[in-house]
């Protein structure tokens, strides 16, 4: 039986605590003459370590693992699901992951700080501005003097900028608290602690089921999706380049299978729990919400650099190293 290597951080900590208790009990009760238990083997250094967070474009990676697609390509994959995009990125920046679900703006932010990261390919990650339903907000101009939660210096932040630019004759200040955990952000919105939040498809579907419609204007910002995708650790490219090249192939195979089915399949319970899919997997439109990957558009690099510099997130960053070499030529 193939068991996916996908872990929710809280689940991991809980399991670690339980395991520690079991080991302590076993050692305490063990006869001194009993043979020593062999230590577990070290992690497979040749495996591809992929850092994800609960986002719609994480699903094809998870299914590629569940369905044995990675195995069929001769790749062993270890998937770890973090609570936020920033936590997943940090795993890659610290050398604990080989690939990460991210966006061009965040890659540029990390590069400016000297971390070994380059953007590789683009996925379909739609974002939505979801207001607090009590406020009855239906237009962008009604967000003036409000509070919109997102992740700073990211595609979500850029997306919010684009929306705010549509507000004419602004009179108030728009606060933008940084709530990195996407599920926590949704919970705070539902608890009435936020005026609005930037949500991905998975969280927007949950909000919609509870009467939180996204702004109608959100559809006009679909070009923002071109900035979302996957980045590689450049050190990993040196030692695992051939395996990393198969990552996009595995992703697209999973997407094609999904779209051929036309509906969401039965999903492994651990995968569902890790991506917080409970209750919404049947509402995902596999033909609209999930798409094949694409090569990044090099023309977007100057946009990324200019926006980061304007936001004082970087200084004199040019984004000339943003993409991996094959996409710069």
Short mmCIF file of the C-alpha atoms (twelve columns), coordinates in Angstrom:
data_MODEL
# 
_entry.id   MODEL 
# 
loop_
_atom_site.group_PDB 
_atom_site.id 
_atom_site.type_symbol 
_atom_site.label_atom_id 
_atom_site.label_alt_id 
_atom_site.label_comp_id 
_atom_site.label_asym_id 
_atom_site.label_seq_id 
_atom_site.Cartn_x 
_atom_site.Cartn_y 
_atom_site.Cartn_z 
_atom_site.pdbx_PDB_model_num 
ATOM 1   C CA . UNK A 1   0.000   0.000  0.000   1 
ATOM 2   C CA . UNK A 2   1.369   3.407  -0.925  1 
ATOM 3   C CA . UNK A 3   1.276   5.842  1.977   1 
ATOM 4   C CA . UNK A 4   1.716   9.539  1.126   1 
ATOM 5   C CA . UNK A 5   4.450   11.389 2.966   1 
ATOM 6   C CA . UNK A 6   2.321   14.449 3.677   1 
ATOM 7   C CA . UNK A 7   2.290   15.893 7.140   1 
ATOM 8   C CA . UNK A 8   0.435   18.685 8.888   1 
ATOM 9   C CA . UNK A 9   2.760   20.430 11.363  1 
ATOM 10  C CA . UNK A 10  0.373   20.057 14.281  1 
ATOM 11  C CA . UNK A 11  -0.241  16.421 13.414  1 
ATOM 12  C CA . UNK A 12  3.510   15.850 13.249  1 
ATOM 13  C CA . UNK A 13  4.133   17.370 16.689  1 
ATOM 14  C CA . UNK A 14  1.303   15.370 18.202  1 
ATOM 15  C CA . UNK A 15  2.573   12.148 16.669  1 
ATOM 16  C CA . UNK A 16  6.099   12.926 17.865  1 
ATOM 17  C CA . UNK A 17  4.867   13.457 21.418  1 
ATOM 18  C CA . UNK A 18  2.894   10.203 21.339  1 
ATOM 19  C CA . UNK A 19  5.859   8.319  19.919  1 
ATOM 20  C CA . UNK A 20  8.147   9.703  22.626  1 
ATOM 21  C CA . UNK A 21  5.750   8.453  25.304  1 
ATOM 22  C CA . UNK A 22  5.611   4.984  23.771  1 
ATOM 23  C CA . UNK A 23  9.391   4.785  23.521  1 
ATOM 24  C CA . UNK A 24  9.810   5.955  27.137  1 
ATOM 25  C CA . UNK A 25  7.383   3.301  28.360  1 
ATOM 26  C CA . UNK A 26  9.061   0.598  26.343  1 
ATOM 27  C CA . UNK A 27  12.518  1.510  27.630  1 
ATOM 28  C CA . UNK A 28  11.308  1.684  31.230  1 
ATOM 29  C CA . UNK A 29  9.768   -1.799 31.069  1 
ATOM 30  C CA . UNK A 30  12.494  -3.471 29.008  1 
ATOM 31  C CA . UNK A 31  14.559  -6.213 30.564  1 
ATOM 32  C CA . UNK A 32  18.231  -5.262 30.786  1 
ATOM 33  C CA . UNK A 33  19.122  -8.490 28.996  1 
ATOM 34  C CA . UNK A 34  16.858  -7.761 26.005  1 
ATOM 35  C CA . UNK A 35  18.590  -7.068 22.681  1 
ATOM 36  C CA . UNK A 36  19.013  -3.435 21.672  1 
ATOM 37  C CA . UNK A 37  16.385  -2.206 19.194  1 
ATOM 38  C CA . UNK A 38  17.950  -1.072 15.873  1 
ATOM 39  C CA . UNK A 39  17.877  2.682  15.311  1 
ATOM 40  C CA . UNK A 40  15.687  3.923  12.423  1 
ATOM 41  C CA . UNK A 41  17.518  4.516  9.181   1 
ATOM 42  C CA . UNK A 42  18.471  8.027  8.152   1 
ATOM 43  C CA . UNK A 43  16.170  9.934  5.760   1 
ATOM 44  C CA . UNK A 44  16.654  9.191  2.079   1 
ATOM 45  C CA . UNK A 45  18.999  11.938 0.894   1 
ATOM 46  C CA . UNK A 46  18.144  11.172 -2.729  1 
ATOM 47  C CA . UNK A 47  14.402  11.837 -2.281  1 
ATOM 48  C CA . UNK A 48  12.823  15.049 -3.539  1 
ATOM 49  C CA . UNK A 49  11.600  17.072 -0.562  1 
ATOM 50  C CA . UNK A 50  8.634   19.232 -1.589  1 
ATOM 51  C CA . UNK A 51  7.299   21.945 0.742   1 
ATOM 52  C CA . UNK A 52  3.607   22.801 0.326   1 
ATOM 53  C CA . UNK A 53  0.832   24.640 2.135   1 
ATOM 54  C CA . UNK A 54  -2.989  24.344 1.876   1 
ATOM 55  C CA . UNK A 55  -3.515  25.703 -1.640  1 
ATOM 56  C CA . UNK A 56  -5.409  24.364 -4.654  1 
ATOM 57  C CA . UNK A 57  -2.184  23.947 -6.638  1 
ATOM 58  C CA . UNK A 58  -0.742  21.694 -3.927  1 
ATOM 59  C CA . UNK A 59  -3.365  19.065 -4.728  1 
ATOM 60  C CA . UNK A 60  -1.785  17.692 -7.956  1 
ATOM 61  C CA . UNK A 61  1.469   17.107 -6.052  1 
ATOM 62  C CA . UNK A 62  -0.405  15.210 -3.360  1 
ATOM 63  C CA . UNK A 63  -2.318  13.114 -5.897  1 
ATOM 64  C CA . UNK A 64  0.851   12.433 -7.885  1 
ATOM 65  C CA . UNK A 65  2.239   10.955 -4.693  1 
ATOM 66  C CA . UNK A 66  -0.944  9.033  -3.787  1 
ATOM 67  C CA . UNK A 67  -1.314  7.620  -7.308  1 
ATOM 68  C CA . UNK A 68  2.303   6.484  -7.632  1 
ATOM 69  C CA . UNK A 69  3.081   8.919  -10.443 1 
ATOM 70  C CA . UNK A 70  6.377   9.940  -8.869  1 
ATOM 71  C CA . UNK A 71  7.305   6.267  -8.505  1 
ATOM 72  C CA . UNK A 72  6.515   5.622  -12.183 1 
ATOM 73  C CA . UNK A 73  8.966   8.385  -13.114 1 
ATOM 74  C CA . UNK A 74  11.679  6.921  -10.924 1 
ATOM 75  C CA . UNK A 75  11.406  9.641  -8.305  1 
ATOM 76  C CA . UNK A 76  10.937  9.198  -4.573  1 
ATOM 77  C CA . UNK A 77  9.101   12.233 -3.195  1 
ATOM 78  C CA . UNK A 78  8.654   13.374 0.388   1 
ATOM 79  C CA . UNK A 79  5.899   15.974 0.759   1 
ATOM 80  C CA . UNK A 80  5.527   18.229 3.801   1 
ATOM 81  C CA . UNK A 81  2.513   20.512 4.225   1 
ATOM 82  C CA . UNK A 82  3.044   23.658 6.299   1 
ATOM 83  C CA . UNK A 83  0.433   26.020 7.681   1 
ATOM 84  C CA . UNK A 84  1.616   28.979 5.582   1 
ATOM 85  C CA . UNK A 85  3.440   29.803 2.380   1 
ATOM 86  C CA . UNK A 86  6.192   31.563 4.357   1 
ATOM 87  C CA . UNK A 87  6.834   28.504 6.532   1 
ATOM 88  C CA . UNK A 88  7.103   26.315 3.430   1 
ATOM 89  C CA . UNK A 89  9.507   28.797 1.836   1 
ATOM 90  C CA . UNK A 90  11.676  28.875 4.943   1 
ATOM 91  C CA . UNK A 91  12.115  25.122 4.729   1 
ATOM 92  C CA . UNK A 92  13.562  25.556 1.237   1 
ATOM 93  C CA . UNK A 93  15.591  28.644 2.180   1 
ATOM 94  C CA . UNK A 94  17.164  26.682 5.046   1 
ATOM 95  C CA . UNK A 95  18.042  23.735 2.806   1 
ATOM 96  C CA . UNK A 96  15.376  21.416 4.248   1 
ATOM 97  C CA . UNK A 97  13.389  21.238 0.992   1 
ATOM 98  C CA . UNK A 98  14.254  20.983 -2.700  1 
ATOM 99  C CA . UNK A 99  11.089  22.571 -4.136  1 
ATOM 100 C CA . UNK A 100 8.388   24.827 -2.729  1 
ATOM 101 C CA . UNK A 101 4.979   26.204 -3.649  1 
ATOM 102 C CA . UNK A 102 5.478   29.976 -3.774  1 
ATOM 103 C CA . UNK A 103 5.246   33.020 -6.073  1 
ATOM 104 C CA . UNK A 104 7.630   35.269 -7.992  1 
ATOM 105 C CA . UNK A 105 7.473   38.103 -5.450  1 
ATOM 106 C CA . UNK A 106 8.419   35.886 -2.542  1 
ATOM 107 C CA . UNK A 107 11.253  34.294 -4.551  1 
ATOM 108 C CA . UNK A 108 12.604  37.749 -5.295  1 
ATOM 109 C CA . UNK A 109 12.328  38.687 -1.603  1 
ATOM 110 C CA . UNK A 110 14.319  35.602 -0.587  1 
ATOM 111 C CA . UNK A 111 16.889  36.057 -3.353  1 
ATOM 112 C CA . UNK A 112 17.639  39.577 -2.184  1 
ATOM 113 C CA . UNK A 113 18.469  38.018 1.193   1 
ATOM 114 C CA . UNK A 114 20.949  35.678 -0.437  1 
ATOM 115 C CA . UNK A 115 18.950  32.448 -0.198  1 
ATOM 116 C CA . UNK A 116 19.463  29.768 -2.914  1 
ATOM 117 C CA . UNK A 117 16.076  29.935 -4.611  1 
ATOM 118 C CA . UNK A 118 14.893  30.310 -8.218  1 
ATOM 119 C CA . UNK A 119 11.430  30.243 -9.756  1 
ATOM 120 C CA . UNK A 120 10.804  27.256 -12.018 1 
ATOM 121 C CA . UNK A 121 7.269   26.898 -13.385 1 
ATOM 122 C CA . UNK A 122 3.803   28.401 -13.039 1 
ATOM 123 C CA . UNK A 123 0.655   26.796 -11.631 1 
ATOM 124 C CA . UNK A 124 -2.980  27.883 -11.440 1 
ATOM 125 C CA . UNK A 125 -3.581  29.660 -8.124  1 
ATOM 126 C CA . UNK A 126 -6.597  31.940 -8.162  1 
ATOM 127 C CA . UNK A 127 -6.956  34.464 -5.343  1 
ATOM 128 C CA . UNK A 128 -10.104 36.103 -4.003  1 
ATOM 129 C CA . UNK A 129 -10.900 39.109 -1.832  1 
ATOM 130 C CA . UNK A 130 -13.545 37.858 0.597   1 
ATOM 131 C CA . UNK A 131 -15.216 40.521 2.785   1 
ATOM 132 C CA . UNK A 132 -16.902 39.979 6.112   1 
ATOM 133 C CA . UNK A 133 -20.496 39.163 5.172   1 
ATOM 134 C CA . UNK A 134 -21.842 41.372 7.962   1 
ATOM 135 C CA . UNK A 135 -20.427 44.461 6.215   1 
ATOM 136 C CA . UNK A 136 -22.305 43.733 2.953   1 
ATOM 137 C CA . UNK A 137 -19.317 44.805 0.842   1 
ATOM 138 C CA . UNK A 138 -19.791 44.099 -2.858  1 
ATOM 139 C CA . UNK A 139 -17.453 46.645 -4.554  1 
ATOM 140 C CA . UNK A 140 -13.734 47.461 -4.166  1 
ATOM 141 C CA . UNK A 141 -14.442 51.098 -3.240  1 
ATOM 142 C CA . UNK A 142 -16.268 49.880 -0.139  1 
ATOM 143 C CA . UNK A 143 -12.958 48.573 1.187   1 
ATOM 144 C CA . UNK A 144 -11.759 52.126 1.840   1 
ATOM 145 C CA . UNK A 145 -10.816 52.581 5.519   1 
ATOM 146 C CA . UNK A 146 -11.006 48.819 6.051   1 
ATOM 147 C CA . UNK A 147 -8.671  45.996 7.081   1 
ATOM 148 C CA . UNK A 148 -7.557  43.342 4.550   1 
ATOM 149 C CA . UNK A 149 -5.449  40.398 5.733   1 
ATOM 150 C CA . UNK A 150 -2.785  38.815 3.538   1 
ATOM 151 C CA . UNK A 151 0.886   37.775 3.483   1 
ATOM 152 C CA . UNK A 152 3.306   40.675 3.138   1 
ATOM 153 C CA . UNK A 153 5.592   41.010 0.096   1 
ATOM 154 C CA . UNK A 154 3.803   38.232 -1.748  1 
ATOM 155 C CA . UNK A 155 1.440   37.699 -4.666  1 
ATOM 156 C CA . UNK A 156 -1.411  38.241 -2.188  1 
ATOM 157 C CA . UNK A 157 0.051   41.637 -1.279  1 
ATOM 158 C CA . UNK A 158 0.495   42.558 -4.949  1 
ATOM 159 C CA . UNK A 159 -3.046  41.382 -5.649  1 
ATOM 160 C CA . UNK A 160 -4.364  43.609 -2.863  1 
ATOM 161 C CA . UNK A 161 -2.447  46.563 -4.299  1 
ATOM 162 C CA . UNK A 162 -4.091  46.009 -7.665  1 
ATOM 163 C CA . UNK A 163 -7.521  45.962 -6.074  1 
ATOM 164 C CA . UNK A 164 -6.911  49.051 -3.945  1 
ATOM 165 C CA . UNK A 165 -5.736  50.930 -7.040  1 
ATOM 166 C CA . UNK A 166 -9.290  50.627 -8.334  1 
ATOM 167 C CA . UNK A 167 -10.639 52.653 -5.402  1 
ATOM 168 C CA . UNK A 168 -11.157 56.240 -6.527  1 
ATOM 169 C CA . UNK A 169 -11.092 59.213 -4.150  1 
ATOM 170 C CA . UNK A 170 -9.771  57.271 -1.196  1 
ATOM 171 C CA . UNK A 171 -10.489 58.973 2.102   1 
ATOM 172 C CA . UNK A 172 -9.375  56.488 4.719   1 
ATOM 173 C CA . UNK A 173 -6.446  54.223 5.487   1 
ATOM 174 C CA . UNK A 174 -6.499  50.583 4.443   1 
ATOM 175 C CA . UNK A 175 -4.793  48.411 7.036   1 
ATOM 176 C CA . UNK A 176 -3.182  45.159 5.905   1 
ATOM 177 C CA . UNK A 177 -2.434  42.844 8.837   1 
ATOM 178 C CA . UNK A 178 -0.119  39.973 8.023   1 
ATOM 179 C CA . UNK A 179 -1.869  36.682 8.822   1 
ATOM 180 C CA . UNK A 180 0.303   34.039 7.172   1 
ATOM 181 C CA . UNK A 181 -1.630  30.874 8.012   1 
ATOM 182 C CA . UNK A 182 -4.349  30.628 5.364   1 
ATOM 183 C CA . UNK A 183 -6.667  28.594 7.570   1 
ATOM 184 C CA . UNK A 184 -6.192  30.960 10.517  1 
ATOM 185 C CA . UNK A 185 -6.967  33.887 8.217   1 
ATOM 186 C CA . UNK A 186 -10.222 32.218 7.204   1 
ATOM 187 C CA . UNK A 187 -11.113 31.515 10.845  1 
ATOM 188 C CA . UNK A 188 -10.484 35.140 11.815  1 
ATOM 189 C CA . UNK A 189 -12.724 36.313 8.987   1 
ATOM 190 C CA . UNK A 190 -15.471 33.950 10.103  1 
ATOM 191 C CA . UNK A 191 -15.079 35.190 13.676  1 
ATOM 192 C CA . UNK A 192 -15.615 38.789 12.563  1 
ATOM 193 C CA . UNK A 193 -12.034 39.855 13.375  1 
ATOM 194 C CA . UNK A 194 -11.250 41.023 9.828   1 
ATOM 195 C CA . UNK A 195 -13.071 43.270 7.375   1 
ATOM 196 C CA . UNK A 196 -11.771 41.238 4.447   1 
ATOM 197 C CA . UNK A 197 -9.134  38.638 3.620   1 
ATOM 198 C CA . UNK A 198 -7.231  37.423 0.596   1 
ATOM 199 C CA . UNK A 199 -8.077  33.742 0.258   1 
ATOM 200 C CA . UNK A 200 -7.081  30.975 -2.093  1 
ATOM 201 C CA . UNK A 201 -9.581  28.684 -3.784  1 
ATOM 202 C CA . UNK A 202 -9.725  26.123 -0.967  1 
ATOM 203 C CA . UNK A 203 -10.453 28.707 1.722   1 
ATOM 204 C CA . UNK A 204 -12.776 30.731 -0.540  1 
ATOM 205 C CA . UNK A 205 -14.896 27.625 -1.142  1 
ATOM 206 C CA . UNK A 206 -15.302 27.151 2.602   1 
ATOM 207 C CA . UNK A 207 -16.193 30.799 3.063   1 
ATOM 208 C CA . UNK A 208 -18.659 30.677 0.182   1 
ATOM 209 C CA . UNK A 209 -20.433 27.711 1.769   1 
ATOM 210 C CA . UNK A 210 -21.065 29.874 4.825   1 
ATOM 211 C CA . UNK A 211 -22.389 32.869 2.914   1 
ATOM 212 C CA . UNK A 212 -19.166 34.819 2.347   1 
ATOM 213 C CA . UNK A 213 -19.148 35.699 -1.375  1 
ATOM 214 C CA . UNK A 214 -15.935 37.023 -2.927  1 
ATOM 215 C CA . UNK A 215 -15.927 40.453 -4.549  1 
ATOM 216 C CA . UNK A 216 -17.380 40.380 -8.042  1 
ATOM 217 C CA . UNK A 217 -14.463 42.479 -9.236  1 
ATOM 218 C CA . UNK A 218 -11.967 39.736 -8.375  1 
ATOM 219 C CA . UNK A 219 -12.324 38.117 -11.802 1 
ATOM 220 C CA . UNK A 220 -10.743 41.162 -13.484 1 
ATOM 221 C CA . UNK A 221 -7.437  40.405 -11.735 1 
ATOM 222 C CA . UNK A 222 -6.942  36.928 -13.154 1 
ATOM 223 C CA . UNK A 223 -3.575  37.857 -14.658 1 
ATOM 224 C CA . UNK A 224 -2.166  37.736 -11.113 1 
ATOM 225 C CA . UNK A 225 -2.181  33.959 -11.445 1 
ATOM 226 C CA . UNK A 226 0.782   34.183 -13.804 1 
ATOM 227 C CA . UNK A 227 3.034   34.942 -10.814 1 
ATOM 228 C CA . UNK A 228 2.198   31.815 -8.775  1 
ATOM 229 C CA . UNK A 229 4.091   28.563 -9.016  1 
ATOM 230 C CA . UNK A 230 7.038   26.482 -7.854  1 
ATOM 231 C CA . UNK A 231 10.618  27.391 -6.997  1 
ATOM 232 C CA . UNK A 232 13.676  25.162 -6.642  1 
ATOM 233 C CA . UNK A 233 16.587  25.266 -4.245  1 
ATOM 234 C CA . UNK A 234 19.576  26.059 -6.476  1 
ATOM 235 C CA . UNK A 235 21.850  23.835 -4.406  1 
ATOM 236 C CA . UNK A 236 19.426  20.955 -5.018  1 
ATOM 237 C CA . UNK A 237 19.566  21.642 -8.756  1 
ATOM 238 C CA . UNK A 238 23.237  20.703 -8.699  1 
ATOM 239 C CA . UNK A 239 22.665  17.306 -7.081  1 
ATOM 240 C CA . UNK A 240 19.061  16.470 -8.028  1 
ATOM 241 C CA . UNK A 241 18.562  18.390 -11.258 1 
ATOM 242 C CA . UNK A 242 17.280  15.413 -13.269 1 
ATOM 243 C CA . UNK A 243 14.747  14.501 -10.593 1 
ATOM 244 C CA . UNK A 244 13.581  18.092 -10.174 1 
ATOM 245 C CA . UNK A 245 13.013  18.238 -13.932 1 
ATOM 246 C CA . UNK A 246 10.456  15.430 -13.516 1 
ATOM 247 C CA . UNK A 247 8.488   17.336 -10.902 1 
ATOM 248 C CA . UNK A 248 6.577   19.351 -13.474 1 
ATOM 249 C CA . UNK A 249 5.930   16.202 -15.538 1 
ATOM 250 C CA . UNK A 250 4.422   14.428 -12.521 1 
ATOM 251 C CA . UNK A 251 2.256   17.447 -11.733 1 
ATOM 252 C CA . UNK A 252 0.836   17.632 -15.264 1 
ATOM 253 C CA . UNK A 253 0.144   13.880 -15.380 1 
ATOM 254 C CA . UNK A 254 -1.917  14.233 -12.190 1 
ATOM 255 C CA . UNK A 255 -3.795  17.213 -13.642 1 
ATOM 256 C CA . UNK A 256 -4.616  15.361 -16.874 1 
ATOM 257 C CA . UNK A 257 -5.950  12.387 -14.920 1 
ATOM 258 C CA . UNK A 258 -8.095  14.689 -12.805 1 
ATOM 259 C CA . UNK A 259 -9.524  16.490 -15.800 1 
ATOM 260 C CA . UNK A 260 -10.158 13.200 -17.606 1 
ATOM 261 C CA . UNK A 261 -12.235 12.035 -14.650 1 
ATOM 262 C CA . UNK A 262 -14.119 15.349 -14.597 1 
ATOM 263 C CA . UNK A 263 -14.608 15.211 -10.837 1 
ATOM 264 C CA . UNK A 264 -12.635 14.888 -7.654  1 
ATOM 265 C CA . UNK A 265 -11.663 11.302 -6.815  1 
ATOM 266 C CA . UNK A 266 -11.690 9.625  -3.421  1 
ATOM 267 C CA . UNK A 267 -8.756  11.210 -1.609  1 
ATOM 268 C CA . UNK A 268 -6.515  9.575  0.952   1 
ATOM 269 C CA . UNK A 269 -7.639  10.644 4.441   1 
ATOM 270 C CA . UNK A 270 -4.172  11.855 5.395   1 
ATOM 271 C CA . UNK A 271 -3.960  13.942 2.241   1 
ATOM 272 C CA . UNK A 272 -7.384  15.412 2.920   1 
ATOM 273 C CA . UNK A 273 -6.482  16.303 6.498   1 
ATOM 274 C CA . UNK A 274 -3.102  17.804 5.558   1 
ATOM 275 C CA . UNK A 275 -4.624  20.123 2.942   1 
ATOM 276 C CA . UNK A 276 -7.735  20.865 5.058   1 
ATOM 277 C CA . UNK A 277 -9.994  19.507 2.310   1 
ATOM 278 C CA . UNK A 278 -12.688 18.104 4.586   1 
ATOM 279 C CA . UNK A 279 -16.126 19.192 3.410   1 
ATOM 280 C CA . UNK A 280 -15.039 20.968 0.209   1 
ATOM 281 C CA . UNK A 281 -13.359 18.408 -2.066  1 
ATOM 282 C CA . UNK A 282 -16.700 17.744 -3.770  1 
ATOM 283 C CA . UNK A 283 -17.079 21.474 -4.601  1 
ATOM 284 C CA . UNK A 284 -13.733 21.791 -6.407  1 
ATOM 285 C CA . UNK A 285 -14.157 22.215 -10.163 1 
ATOM 286 C CA . UNK A 286 -11.244 20.197 -11.525 1 
ATOM 287 C CA . UNK A 287 -11.492 21.761 -14.993 1 
ATOM 288 C CA . UNK A 288 -11.555 25.388 -13.807 1 
ATOM 289 C CA . UNK A 289 -9.713  25.365 -10.497 1 
ATOM 290 C CA . UNK A 290 -6.817  23.093 -11.496 1 
ATOM 291 C CA . UNK A 291 -4.720  23.538 -14.637 1 
ATOM 292 C CA . UNK A 292 -1.584  22.289 -16.327 1 
ATOM 293 C CA . UNK A 293 1.646   24.083 -15.529 1 
ATOM 294 C CA . UNK A 294 3.226   26.655 -17.827 1 
ATOM 295 C CA . UNK A 295 6.655   28.182 -18.298 1 
ATOM 296 C CA . UNK A 296 7.153   31.501 -16.516 1 
ATOM 297 C CA . UNK A 297 6.888   34.724 -18.486 1 
ATOM 298 C CA . UNK A 298 10.258  36.492 -18.348 1 
ATOM 299 C CA . UNK A 299 8.478   39.780 -19.102 1 
ATOM 300 C CA . UNK A 300 7.054   39.667 -15.559 1 
ATOM 301 C CA . UNK A 301 10.480  39.844 -13.916 1 
ATOM 302 C CA . UNK A 302 10.817  43.649 -14.196 1 
ATOM 303 C CA . UNK A 303 7.310   44.004 -12.741 1 
ATOM 304 C CA . UNK A 304 8.346   41.901 -9.766  1 
ATOM 305 C CA . UNK A 305 11.549  43.886 -9.231  1 
ATOM 306 C CA . UNK A 306 9.831   47.265 -9.504  1 
ATOM 307 C CA . UNK A 307 7.029   46.315 -7.119  1 
ATOM 308 C CA . UNK A 308 9.413   44.914 -4.486  1 
ATOM 309 C CA . UNK A 309 11.604  48.019 -4.689  1 
ATOM 310 C CA . UNK A 310 8.582   50.327 -4.496  1 
ATOM 311 C CA . UNK A 311 7.349   48.476 -1.415  1 
ATOM 312 C CA . UNK A 312 10.810  48.830 0.194   1 
ATOM 313 C CA . UNK A 313 10.982  45.053 0.417   1 
ATOM 314 C CA . UNK A 314 14.289  45.068 -1.488  1 
ATOM 315 C CA . UNK A 315 16.844  47.632 -2.606  1 
ATOM 316 C CA . UNK A 316 18.252  47.725 -6.126  1 
ATOM 317 C CA . UNK A 317 16.916  44.242 -6.848  1 
ATOM 318 C CA . UNK A 318 16.675  43.627 -10.625 1 
ATOM 319 C CA . UNK A 319 15.154  40.107 -10.750 1 
ATOM 320 C CA . UNK A 320 17.769  39.055 -13.312 1 
ATOM 321 C CA . UNK A 321 18.285  35.842 -11.330 1 
ATOM 322 C CA . UNK A 322 14.601  35.228 -10.599 1 
ATOM 323 C CA . UNK A 323 14.097  32.378 -13.103 1 
ATOM 324 C CA . UNK A 324 16.133  29.229 -13.514 1 
ATOM 325 C CA . UNK A 325 18.606  29.404 -16.389 1 
ATOM 326 C CA . UNK A 326 16.537  27.435 -18.930 1 
ATOM 327 C CA . UNK A 327 13.798  30.082 -18.786 1 
ATOM 328 C CA . UNK A 328 16.177  33.030 -19.032 1 
ATOM 329 C CA . UNK A 329 17.787  32.031 -22.293 1 
# 
